[in-house]
Amino acid sequence: MEEKIREKIRNIEKRMEWKLESLNKAVEEFKESAASYDAYHITTFLLGKIEEIARYRAEVEKLAEQKQMLEYMIEA
């Protein structure tokens, strides 16, 4: 049973890594866009980037909670 939990933890860590890469990419795109966009493009397109960043952050936080719960199960 413990090995299955450890395998799930490893899978979650991989998913977190992928999500963090996506998050970092979205943040970089946001920074580049914000530096070059005019007022129209900022108000039209950057909101979508902000929502994308928020979604990735929420997904990473959810995965971190799942990992923490599984780690607790091993310790208990």
Short mmCIF file of C-alpha atoms in Angstrom, two decimals:
data_model
loop_
_atom_site.label_atom_id
_atom_site.label_comp_id
_atom_site.label_asym_id
_atom_site.label_seq_id
_atom_site.Cartn_x
_atom_site.Cartn_y
_atom_site.Cartn_z
CA MET A 1 0.00 0.00 0.00
CA GLU A 2 2.80 2.40 0.89
CA GLU A 3 4.47 1.87 -2.48
CA LYS A 4 1.24 2.77 -4.29
CA ILE A 5 1.01 5.98 -2.29
CA ARG A 6 4.64 6.81 -3.07
CA GLU A 7 3.95 6.19 -6.78
CA LYS A 8 0.99 8.58 -6.62
CA ILE A 9 3.21 11.17 -4.94
CA ARG A 10 5.78 10.84 -7.74
CA ASN A 11 3.02 11.26 -10.34
CA ILE A 12 1.74 14.35 -8.58
CA GLU A 13 5.28 15.77 -8.42
CA LYS A 14 5.64 15.29 -12.19
CA ARG A 15 2.29 16.97 -12.82
CA MET A 16 3.30 19.83 -10.54
CA GLU A 17 6.53 20.24 -12.46
CA TRP A 18 4.67 20.44 -15.77
CA LYS A 19 2.15 22.91 -14.35
CA LEU A 20 4.93 25.06 -12.90
CA GLU A 21 6.64 25.14 -16.29
CA SER A 22 3.37 26.23 -17.87
CA LEU A 23 2.87 28.82 -15.13
CA ASN A 24 6.35 30.25 -15.62
CA LYS A 25 5.83 30.39 -19.37
CA ALA A 26 2.50 32.19 -18.94
CA VAL A 27 4.10 34.71 -16.56
CA GLU A 28 6.92 35.40 -19.04
CA GLU A 29 4.41 35.85 -21.87
CA PHE A 30 2.43 38.23 -19.68
CA LYS A 31 5.52 40.30 -18.89
CA GLU A 32 6.53 40.50 -22.55
CA SER A 33 3.01 41.39 -23.64
CA ALA A 34 2.52 44.01 -20.94
CA ALA A 35 5.77 45.68 -21.95
CA SER A 36 4.84 45.90 -25.62
CA TYR A 37 1.04 46.21 -25.77
CA ASP A 38 -0.82 49.47 -26.19
CA ALA A 39 -3.81 50.37 -23.99
CA TYR A 40 -6.33 48.57 -26.22
CA HIS A 41 -4.40 45.31 -26.27
CA ILE A 42 -3.71 45.49 -22.55
CA THR A 43 -7.39 45.81 -21.69
CA THR A 44 -8.45 43.27 -24.32
CA PHE A 45 -5.90 40.49 -24.05
CA LEU A 46 -4.05 40.66 -20.73
CA LEU A 47 -7.12 39.74 -18.70
CA GLY A 48 -7.03 36.33 -20.38
CA LYS A 49 -3.36 35.97 -19.45
CA ILE A 50 -4.14 36.85 -15.84
CA GLU A 51 -6.89 34.22 -15.76
CA GLU A 52 -4.51 31.66 -17.26
CA ILE A 53 -1.89 32.42 -14.60
CA ALA A 54 -4.50 32.17 -11.84
CA ARG A 55 -5.70 28.83 -13.20
CA TYR A 56 -2.18 27.39 -13.24
CA ARG A 57 -1.52 28.64 -9.70
CA ALA A 58 -4.75 27.05 -8.46
CA GLU A 59 -3.87 23.76 -10.14
CA VAL A 60 -0.39 23.74 -8.57
CA GLU A 61 -1.85 24.52 -5.14
CA LYS A 62 -4.42 21.73 -5.51
CA LEU A 63 -1.70 19.25 -6.47
CA ALA A 64 0.43 20.39 -3.52
CA GLU A 65 -2.49 19.73 -1.18
CA GLN A 66 -2.98 16.27 -2.65
CA LYS A 67 0.71 15.51 -2.22
CA GLN A 68 0.65 16.72 1.37
CA MET A 69 -2.35 14.52 2.14
CA LEU A 70 -0.63 11.46 0.67
CA GLU A 71 2.56 12.19 2.59
CA TYR A 72 0.52 12.43 5.76
CA MET A 73 -1.01 9.02 5.01
CA ILE A 74 2.48 7.49 4.82
CA GLU A 75 3.55 9.08 8.11
CA ALA A 76 0.41 8.05 9.98
#
